[in-house]
Coordinates of C-alpha atoms and ligand atoms in Angstrom, one line a residue:
Chain A
X7 CA 164.8 41.8 68.5
X8 CA 163.3 42.0 65.0
X9 CA 161.7 38.8 63.6
X10 CA 163.7 37.0 60.9
X11 CA 162.4 34.8 58.1
X12 CA 163.8 32.4 55.5
X13 CA 162.6 33.6 52.1
X14 CA 164.7 31.4 49.8
X15 CA 166.5 28.1 49.8
X16 CA 168.8 26.1 47.5
X17 CA 171.1 23.1 47.5
X18 CA 173.3 21.1 45.2
X19 CA 173.1 17.3 44.9
X20 CA 175.3 15.7 47.6
X21 CA 177.8 13.0 46.9
X22 CA 181.3 12.2 45.7
X23 CA 181.2 14.8 43.0
X24 CA 184.7 14.4 41.3
X25 CA 183.9 16.9 38.6
X26 CA 182.6 19.7 40.8
X27 CA 184.9 22.1 42.7
X28 CA 184.2 23.9 46.0
X29 CA 183.5 27.1 44.0
X30 CA 181.1 25.3 41.6
X31 CA 179.1 23.9 44.6
X32 CA 179.0 27.1 46.7
X33 CA 177.8 29.1 43.7
X34 CA 175.2 26.7 42.6
X35 CA 173.6 26.6 46.0
X36 CA 173.8 30.3 46.5
X37 CA 172.3 31.2 43.1
X38 CA 169.4 28.7 43.6
X39 CA 168.6 30.3 46.9
X40 CA 168.7 33.8 45.5
X41 CA 166.5 32.8 42.6
X42 CA 164.1 31.0 44.9
X43 CA 163.8 34.3 46.9
X44 CA 163.4 36.3 43.7
X45 CA 166.1 38.7 44.9
X46 CA 168.2 41.1 42.9
X47 CA 171.9 41.1 43.9
X48 CA 171.4 44.8 45.1
X49 CA 169.0 43.5 47.8
X50 CA 171.8 41.5 49.5
X51 CA 173.5 43.2 52.6
X52 CA 175.9 40.4 53.6
X53 CA 177.1 36.9 53.0
X54 CA 177.8 34.4 55.8
X55 CA 179.5 31.0 55.0
X56 CA 179.6 27.9 57.2
X57 CA 182.8 25.9 56.4
X58 CA 184.6 23.5 58.6
X59 CA 188.0 23.0 57.0
X60 CA 188.6 24.2 53.5
X61 CA 192.2 24.8 54.5
X62 CA 192.7 21.1 55.1
X63 CA 190.4 19.7 52.5
X64 CA 191.2 21.9 49.5
X65 CA 194.1 24.0 50.8
X66 CA 192.0 27.2 50.4
X67 CA 191.2 29.6 53.2
X68 CA 189.3 32.9 53.0
X69 CA 186.3 31.1 51.3
X70 CA 183.8 33.7 52.3
X71 CA 185.2 36.3 49.9
X72 CA 185.8 33.6 47.4
X73 CA 182.1 32.5 47.3
X74 CA 180.8 36.1 47.1
X75 CA 183.3 36.8 44.3
X76 CA 182.4 33.8 42.2
X77 CA 178.7 34.4 42.8
X78 CA 179.2 37.7 40.9
X79 CA 179.0 39.9 44.0
X80 CA 182.6 41.1 44.1
X81 CA 181.9 44.6 42.9
X82 CA 179.2 45.1 45.5
X83 CA 181.9 44.9 48.2
X84 CA 179.6 43.1 50.6
X85 CA 180.7 42.1 54.1
X86 CA 181.4 38.4 54.1
X87 CA 181.9 36.2 57.1
X88 CA 183.2 32.6 57.4
X89 CA 182.1 30.7 60.5
X90 CA 184.0 27.7 61.9
X91 CA 182.6 25.5 64.7
X92 CA 183.3 21.9 63.6
X93 CA 180.2 20.2 62.1
X94 CA 178.0 22.9 63.6
X95 CA 179.5 25.8 61.5
X96 CA 176.6 26.0 59.0
X97 CA 174.0 26.2 61.9
X98 CA 176.1 28.8 63.7
X99 CA 176.4 30.9 60.5
X100 CA 172.6 30.8 60.4
X101 CA 172.3 32.1 64.0
X102 CA 174.9 34.8 63.4
X103 CA 173.0 36.0 60.3
X104 CA 169.8 35.9 62.2
X105 CA 171.3 38.1 64.9
X106 CA 172.7 40.5 62.3
X107 CA 169.2 41.0 60.8
X108 CA 167.5 41.0 64.2
X109 CA 169.8 43.8 65.3
X110 CA 168.6 46.0 62.4
X111 CA 172.1 46.2 60.9
X112 CA 171.2 44.2 57.8
X113 CA 167.8 43.4 56.1
X114 CA 168.9 40.5 53.9
X115 CA 171.7 38.0 54.3
X116 CA 172.6 35.0 52.2
X117 CA 173.9 32.1 54.3
X118 CA 175.8 29.3 52.6
X119 CA 177.4 26.1 53.8
X120 CA 179.8 24.1 51.8
X121 CA 182.5 21.4 52.0
X122 CA 184.5 19.6 49.4
X123 CA 185.7 16.5 51.2
X124 CA 186.6 14.0 48.5
X125 CA 189.7 15.7 47.0
X126 CA 191.7 14.1 49.9
X127 CA 191.8 10.3 50.6
X128 CA 189.5 8.6 53.1
X129 CA 192.1 8.2 55.8
X130 CA 193.1 11.8 55.6
X131 CA 189.4 12.9 55.5
X132 CA 188.8 10.9 58.7
X133 CA 191.8 12.5 60.4
X134 CA 190.5 16.0 59.4
X135 CA 187.1 15.1 61.0
X136 CA 189.0 14.0 64.1
X137 CA 190.5 17.4 64.5
X138 CA 187.2 18.7 65.9
X139 CA 187.8 16.4 68.9
X140 CA 190.7 17.0 71.3
X141 CA 193.8 16.5 69.2
X142 CA 196.2 16.6 72.2
X143 CA 194.3 14.3 74.6
X144 CA 192.1 12.1 72.4
X145 CA 193.4 11.8 68.8
X146 CA 197.1 11.6 69.7
X147 CA 196.4 8.4 71.7
X148 CA 194.7 6.8 68.7
X149 CA 191.1 7.8 69.3
X150 CA 189.3 8.3 66.0
X151 CA 186.1 10.4 65.5
X152 CA 184.1 7.2 64.9
X153 CA 185.8 5.6 67.9
X154 CA 184.7 8.4 70.2
X155 CA 181.0 8.0 69.1
X156 CA 181.5 4.2 69.4
X157 CA 182.4 4.7 73.0
X158 CA 179.1 6.6 73.6
X159 CA 177.2 3.8 71.8
X160 CA 178.9 1.2 74.0
X161 CA 178.0 3.0 77.2
X162 CA 174.4 3.6 76.0
X163 CA 174.1 -0.1 75.4
X164 CA 175.5 -0.8 78.8
X165 CA 173.2 1.6 80.6
X166 CA 170.0 1.3 78.7
X167 CA 170.1 -2.1 76.9
X168 CA 170.3 -0.5 73.5
X169 CA 171.2 -3.0 70.8
X170 CA 173.0 -2.9 67.4
X171 CA 169.6 -3.5 65.8
X172 CA 168.4 -0.4 67.5
X173 CA 171.3 1.6 66.1
X174 CA 170.8 0.0 62.7
X175 CA 167.2 1.0 62.6
X176 CA 168.4 4.7 62.4
X177 CA 170.3 4.0 59.2
X178 CA 167.5 1.9 57.7
X179 CA 165.0 4.8 58.4
X180 CA 167.2 7.5 57.0
X181 CA 168.1 5.5 53.9
X182 CA 164.3 5.0 53.4
X183 CA 163.8 8.8 53.5
X184 CA 166.9 9.4 51.4
X185 CA 165.4 7.3 48.7
X186 CA 162.7 9.9 48.4
X187 CA 165.2 12.9 48.2
X188 CA 166.5 13.6 44.7
X189 CA 169.5 15.5 46.1
X190 CA 170.6 12.7 48.5
X191 CA 173.9 10.9 48.2
X192 CA 172.3 7.5 48.8
X193 CA 168.8 7.1 47.3
X194 CA 168.6 3.4 48.1
X195 CA 166.9 1.5 50.9
X196 CA 169.0 -0.8 53.1
X197 CA 168.1 -3.6 55.5
X198 CA 169.0 -4.0 59.2
X199 CA 171.0 -7.1 58.2
X200 CA 173.1 -5.0 55.7
X201 CA 174.0 -2.6 58.5
X202 CA 174.8 -5.4 61.0
X203 CA 177.0 -7.1 58.4
X204 CA 178.9 -4.0 57.3
X205 CA 182.6 -4.1 58.2
X206 CA 183.6 -2.7 61.6
X207 CA 184.8 0.9 61.7
X208 CA 185.0 1.1 65.5
X209 CA 183.0 -1.5 67.5
X210 CA 180.1 -1.4 68.0
X211 CA 179.8 0.8 64.9
X212 CA 180.0 -0.7 61.4
X213 CA 180.5 1.1 58.1
X214 CA 176.7 1.6 57.7
X215 CA 176.4 3.2 61.1
X216 CA 178.5 6.1 59.8
X217 CA 177.6 9.0 57.6
X218 CA 179.6 9.2 54.4
X219 CA 182.2 11.7 53.2
X220 CA 180.5 14.1 50.8
X221 CA 180.8 17.1 48.6
X222 CA 177.9 19.5 48.5
X223 CA 176.6 22.9 49.4
X224 CA 173.4 24.5 50.6
X225 CA 172.2 28.1 51.0
X226 CA 169.3 30.1 52.4
X227 CA 168.3 33.7 52.2
X228 CA 167.3 35.3 55.4
X229 CA 165.2 38.5 55.6
X230 CA 163.7 40.8 58.2
X231 CA 160.3 39.3 58.8
X232 CA 158.6 42.7 58.3
X233 CA 159.9 42.8 54.8
X234 CA 159.6 39.1 53.9
X235 CA 156.1 39.4 52.3
X236 CA 157.7 41.5 49.5
X237 CA 159.4 38.3 48.4
X238 CA 157.3 35.4 49.4
X239 CA 153.8 34.4 50.5
X240 CA 155.1 31.7 52.8
X241 CA 158.0 33.1 54.8
X242 CA 159.4 30.6 57.3
X243 CA 160.1 32.3 60.6
X244 CA 162.7 31.6 63.2
X245 CA 160.8 31.0 66.4
X246 CA 163.8 30.1 68.6
X247 CA 167.5 29.4 68.5
X248 CA 169.8 28.0 71.1
X249 CA 173.5 27.3 71.1
X250 CA 175.6 25.7 73.8
X251 CA 179.1 24.3 74.3
X252 CA 180.6 21.7 76.6
X253 CA 184.0 20.2 77.5
X254 CA 186.0 19.6 74.2
X255 CA 187.1 16.1 75.1
X256 CA 184.4 13.4 75.5
X257 CA 186.0 11.9 78.6
X258 CA 185.5 15.2 80.5
X259 CA 181.7 15.3 80.0
X260 CA 179.3 14.8 82.9
X261 CA 177.6 11.9 81.2
X262 CA 178.8 9.8 78.2
X263 CA 175.2 9.0 77.1
X264 CA 173.7 12.5 77.3
X265 CA 175.0 15.5 75.3
X266 CA 174.5 18.3 77.7
X267 CA 175.1 20.8 75.0
X268 CA 172.1 19.5 73.1
X269 CA 170.0 19.5 76.2
X270 CA 170.8 23.1 76.9
X271 CA 170.7 24.3 73.3
X272 CA 167.3 22.6 72.9
X273 CA 166.0 24.2 76.1
X274 CA 167.1 27.6 75.1
X275 CA 165.5 27.3 71.7
X276 CA 162.2 25.9 73.1
X277 CA 162.2 28.6 75.8
X278 CA 162.6 31.4 73.3
X279 CA 159.9 29.9 71.1
X280 CA 157.6 29.3 74.1
X281 CA 157.0 25.8 72.6
X282 CA 157.6 22.2 73.7
X283 CA 158.9 19.2 71.7
X284 CA 155.3 18.1 71.2
X285 CA 154.7 21.3 69.1
X286 CA 157.2 20.2 66.4
X287 CA 156.2 17.9 63.6
X288 CA 159.5 17.5 61.7
X289 CA 163.1 17.6 62.8
X290 CA 166.5 17.3 61.1
X291 CA 169.0 16.0 63.7
X292 CA 172.8 15.5 63.5
X293 CA 173.1 11.7 62.6
X294 CA 176.8 11.6 61.7
X295 CA 176.6 8.2 63.4
X296 CA 173.5 6.1 64.2
X297 CA 174.1 6.6 67.9
X298 CA 174.1 10.4 67.4
X299 CA 170.5 10.4 66.3
X300 CA 169.4 8.2 69.3
X301 CA 171.1 10.6 71.7
X302 CA 169.6 13.6 69.8
X303 CA 166.0 12.5 70.0
X304 CA 166.5 11.7 73.7
X305 CA 168.3 14.9 74.6
X306 CA 165.8 17.1 72.6
X307 CA 163.0 15.3 74.7
X308 CA 161.2 13.8 71.7
X309 CA 161.5 10.5 73.5
X310 CA 162.3 9.4 77.0
X311 CA 166.1 9.1 78.0
X312 CA 167.3 5.6 77.1
X313 CA 164.3 4.8 74.8
X314 CA 165.7 6.3 71.6
X315 CA 166.7 2.9 70.2
X316 CA 163.4 1.1 70.7
X317 CA 161.5 4.2 69.6
X318 CA 163.3 4.3 66.3
X319 CA 162.8 0.6 65.7
X320 CA 159.1 1.0 66.4
X321 CA 158.7 3.8 63.8
X322 CA 158.1 6.7 66.3
X323 CA 160.6 8.8 64.2
X324 CA 159.7 7.5 60.8
X325 CA 158.2 9.6 58.0
X326 CA 154.8 10.7 59.3
X327 CA 155.4 8.9 62.6
X328 CA 154.9 10.7 66.0
X329 CA 157.8 13.0 65.1
X330 CA 159.3 12.7 61.6
X331 CA 163.1 12.8 62.0
X332 CA 165.6 13.3 59.2
X333 CA 163.1 13.3 56.3
X334 CA 165.9 14.4 54.0
X335 CA 167.8 11.2 54.7
X336 CA 169.9 13.0 57.3
X337 CA 173.7 13.1 57.2
X338 CA 173.6 9.3 56.8
X339 CA 171.8 9.2 53.4
X340 CA 171.6 12.8 52.2
X341 CA 175.3 13.0 52.9
X342 CA 177.5 15.1 55.2
X343 CA 179.6 17.8 53.5
X344 CA 180.4 19.1 56.9
X345 CA 180.0 22.9 56.4
X346 CA 176.8 22.4 54.5
X347 CA 175.1 20.3 57.2
X348 CA 173.4 23.0 59.3
X349 CA 172.2 24.9 56.3
X350 CA 171.0 21.8 54.4
X351 CA 169.0 20.9 57.5
X352 CA 167.3 24.3 57.4
X353 CA 166.6 23.9 53.6
X354 CA 164.8 20.6 54.3
X355 CA 162.7 22.1 57.1
X356 CA 161.8 25.0 54.8
X357 CA 160.7 22.5 52.1
X358 CA 158.6 20.6 54.7
X359 CA 157.0 23.7 56.2
X360 CA 156.2 25.1 52.7
X361 CA 154.6 21.8 51.8
X362 CA 156.9 21.2 48.9
X363 CA 158.8 18.1 50.0
X364 CA 157.1 15.8 47.5
X365 CA 157.1 12.1 48.3
X366 CA 158.7 12.7 51.7
X367 CA 156.2 15.5 52.8
X368 CA 155.2 15.4 56.5
X369 CA 151.4 15.8 56.6
X370 CA 150.4 19.0 58.4
X371 CA 154.0 20.1 59.1
X372 CA 153.7 23.6 60.6
X373 CA 156.8 23.7 62.9
X374 CA 160.2 22.2 62.4
X375 CA 163.5 21.9 64.2
X376 CA 167.2 21.6 63.2
X377 CA 169.9 20.2 65.5
X378 CA 173.5 20.3 64.6
X379 CA 176.7 19.1 66.4
X380 CA 180.3 20.3 66.5
X381 CA 182.9 17.6 67.4
X382 CA 181.6 14.9 69.7
X383 CA 179.1 17.3 71.2
X384 CA 181.3 20.2 72.5
X385 CA 179.0 22.4 70.4
X386 CA 175.3 21.9 69.8
X387 CA 172.8 24.3 68.2
X388 CA 169.1 24.1 67.7
X389 CA 166.8 26.3 65.5
X390 CA 163.0 26.1 65.6
X391 CA 161.1 27.3 62.5
X392 CA 157.4 28.0 61.8
X393 CA 155.3 28.8 58.8
X394 CA 154.7 32.5 58.9
X395 CA 151.7 32.9 56.6
Chain B
X17 CA 202.1 16.7 64.9
X18 CA 204.9 19.2 65.3
X19 CA 207.7 18.1 67.7
X20 CA 207.4 21.1 70.0
X21 CA 203.7 20.5 70.3
X22 CA 204.3 17.0 71.5
X23 CA 207.2 18.0 73.7
X24 CA 205.2 20.6 75.6
X25 CA 202.9 17.9 77.0
X26 CA 205.6 15.4 77.9
X27 CA 205.3 15.8 81.7
X28 CA 201.7 14.7 81.6
X29 CA 202.0 12.1 78.8
X30 CA 205.1 10.5 80.4
X31 CA 204.3 10.9 84.1
X32 CA 200.6 11.4 84.4
X33 CA 201.0 14.9 85.9
X34 CA 197.7 16.6 86.6
X35 CA 196.5 19.3 88.9
X36 CA 194.6 19.4 92.2
X37 CA 192.3 22.3 93.0
X38 CA 193.4 24.0 96.2
X39 CA 189.9 25.2 96.7
X40 CA 187.7 22.0 96.3
X41 CA 190.3 19.2 96.0
X42 CA 189.1 18.0 92.6
X43 CA 191.8 16.5 90.4
X44 CA 192.1 17.3 86.8
X45 CA 194.1 15.7 84.0
X46 CA 195.8 17.2 82.0
X47 CA 196.7 20.1 84.2
X48 CA 194.3 23.0 84.2
X49 CA 195.0 26.7 85.1
X50 CA 191.4 27.1 86.4
X51 CA 189.2 24.5 88.1
X52 CA 186.0 23.9 86.1
X53 CA 184.0 23.7 89.3
X54 CA 185.5 26.7 91.2
X55 CA 186.3 29.1 88.5
X56 CA 188.1 32.2 89.7
X57 CA 188.4 31.0 93.3
X58 CA 190.9 28.4 92.1
X59 CA 193.3 30.7 90.2
X60 CA 196.8 30.4 91.7
X61 CA 195.7 27.4 93.8
X62 CA 196.1 24.6 91.3
X63 CA 198.8 22.3 92.6
X64 CA 200.6 19.7 90.4
X65 CA 199.9 16.1 91.3
X66 CA 201.0 12.8 89.9
X67 CA 198.2 10.3 89.3
X68 CA 198.6 6.8 90.7
X69 CA 197.9 5.3 87.3
X70 CA 195.2 3.0 88.6
X71 CA 191.8 3.2 86.9
X72 CA 188.6 1.5 85.7
X73 CA 187.3 1.2 82.1
X74 CA 184.1 3.2 81.7
X75 CA 183.6 2.5 78.0
X76 CA 185.7 1.2 75.2
X77 CA 185.8 0.5 71.4
X78 CA 187.9 -1.6 69.1
X79 CA 189.3 0.6 66.3
X80 CA 189.4 -1.0 62.9
X81 CA 189.7 2.1 60.7
X82 CA 192.8 3.7 62.0
X83 CA 194.7 6.9 61.2
X84 CA 197.9 6.4 59.2
X85 CA 200.2 6.5 62.3
X86 CA 198.2 3.8 64.0
X87 CA 197.7 1.6 60.9
X88 CA 200.2 -1.1 62.1
X89 CA 198.5 -1.4 65.5
X90 CA 194.9 -2.1 64.4
X91 CA 192.6 -3.5 65.5
X92 CA 193.3 -1.9 68.9
X93 CA 191.3 -1.0 72.0
X94 CA 190.6 2.6 73.0
X95 CA 188.9 3.3 76.3
X96 CA 187.8 6.0 78.6
X97 CA 189.3 5.3 81.9
X98 CA 188.2 6.7 85.3
X99 CA 191.3 7.1 87.4
X100 CA 191.3 6.5 91.2
X101 CA 191.4 10.3 91.7
X102 CA 188.1 10.6 89.9
X103 CA 189.3 12.2 86.7
X104 CA 188.8 10.5 83.3
X105 CA 191.1 10.2 80.3
X106 CA 191.2 8.5 76.9
X107 CA 193.9 5.8 76.2
X108 CA 194.6 2.5 74.6
X109 CA 194.2 -0.8 76.5
X110 CA 196.9 -3.2 75.7
X111 CA 198.3 -6.7 76.7
X112 CA 194.8 -8.2 76.4
X113 CA 192.6 -9.6 73.7
X114 CA 190.0 -7.0 72.5
X115 CA 187.2 -9.5 73.4
X116 CA 188.4 -9.7 77.0
X117 CA 188.0 -5.9 77.6
X118 CA 184.9 -5.1 79.7
X119 CA 183.3 -2.0 81.2
X120 CA 184.3 -2.1 84.9
X121 CA 187.7 -3.7 84.2
X122 CA 190.6 -2.6 86.4
X123 CA 193.6 -1.2 84.6
X124 CA 197.0 0.2 85.3
X125 CA 199.0 2.8 83.3
X126 CA 202.1 1.7 81.5
X127 CA 204.7 3.7 79.5
X128 CA 204.7 2.8 75.8
X129 CA 205.4 4.0 72.3
X130 CA 202.2 5.8 71.1
X131 CA 203.0 6.2 67.4
X132 CA 205.5 7.3 64.8
X133 CA 205.2 10.0 62.2
X134 CA 206.0 9.2 58.6
X135 CA 208.6 6.6 57.4
X136 CA 211.5 7.6 59.6
X137 CA 209.5 10.0 61.7
X138 CA 209.6 11.1 65.4
X139 CA 208.5 8.4 67.8
X140 CA 205.9 9.6 70.4
X141 CA 205.8 8.0 73.8
X142 CA 203.1 8.2 76.5
X143 CA 200.7 6.2 78.6
X144 CA 198.7 3.2 77.6
X145 CA 196.8 0.9 80.1
X146 CA 197.0 -2.8 80.7
X147 CA 194.9 -5.1 82.9
X148 CA 195.7 -4.5 86.6
X149 CA 197.2 -7.3 88.8
Ligands
ZN17 ZN1 187.8 23.4 92.5

């Protein structure tokens, strides 16, 4: 397989952007990434888009052709691909684009991720998110998306003594990082007490244990590594990628406090990279709920199983801690326009590895990781990146 | 949810019908055409079985932010329940105060209204669980 590098990145601000359409957001992110890579449109071989549910959120399907069209690429007749995989769609689009370049079929692919979630009401948006769980055997009985994660949290508390303070410390850390990210939806620090006192969504998760509904988009330009130096002095190389699936319904999984899909995806990515978790300095993990980040750092082996809560409270995963996790603010503070998530995580890692993350820069960051979930963990995908200069 | 889509699953939702693998004996719910443990060996050997309805709470939550069709029931308890047969499912726990629900609690299936679609919509029925004994 040919090596593949990221040579350009771009993202919009994230938030409740009433005045911005899906098209506006997708185009802004794409054009920023193309500009960052100093590409001409003739250089582009294909466009891949991660999008979870434009059909339900904005009543528009076929968004891959739409984004290429409105980015001014229609008369180039590029192949465009839209990838769906719940919350993991952006990260899967990245992997598919990486494979397309590695195969030799394409040299340069633009990968975008976008979601416009706030055109529908909050209750409806929550129901759309629930559709990535098992509609027939979970949702129909009244289980919400937050409720399913809450049941993982409850079981983690029971088995490992995790507390609500431990969960809250994830939100506090990610808001602290988000305050340093000018694109983040929430650029304000919060306290443990504020999280504990936020209204219940699904016990033991309160409102501040949950990532928000957001609009936003992100894009990266991928290029065959052998040609990357034509465009940039600091290409960021894919070192390993792993994707895995599991039972769709949470109740069918082997263990309610371990996401086996994350364990397997992480192992596959680290095996390909011939690296271990100790070799990574910065990670963006899928913190759609506070419990999700605790499971992720355990299942990726950054901390021991069961110790994710105390480790977070002790600052192990804080900015410039032992492993800096969610320096962008994560889904919790940067925001979670679902389709954009996996791509936005890669954008943050690229900023970190290039050394251009400003006030939230991880000192000496050379390798970084992204971890993205679909549903309640029926899909997980991990990418490991390294500075290639 | 479309009416045929609900109707298709009535046997399992009304009567807790699952399948038992003729190869390894593992019980699945809802019915599966292929045993996750045995794969191809189990094809054509999956027998229909009715679960006893007795189970134990493995984990639970109290839902406060509910979908539109459950709005009138909130707050309500959702749980993952391990059935006597070993298989797990997701259901509501009723006829008890939320604060009295515990991991390890014994429960028994009951037939109840699950929800209603829209103002004068179709009423869905199925299993919920209540404290056993
Ligand atoms: Zn079997």
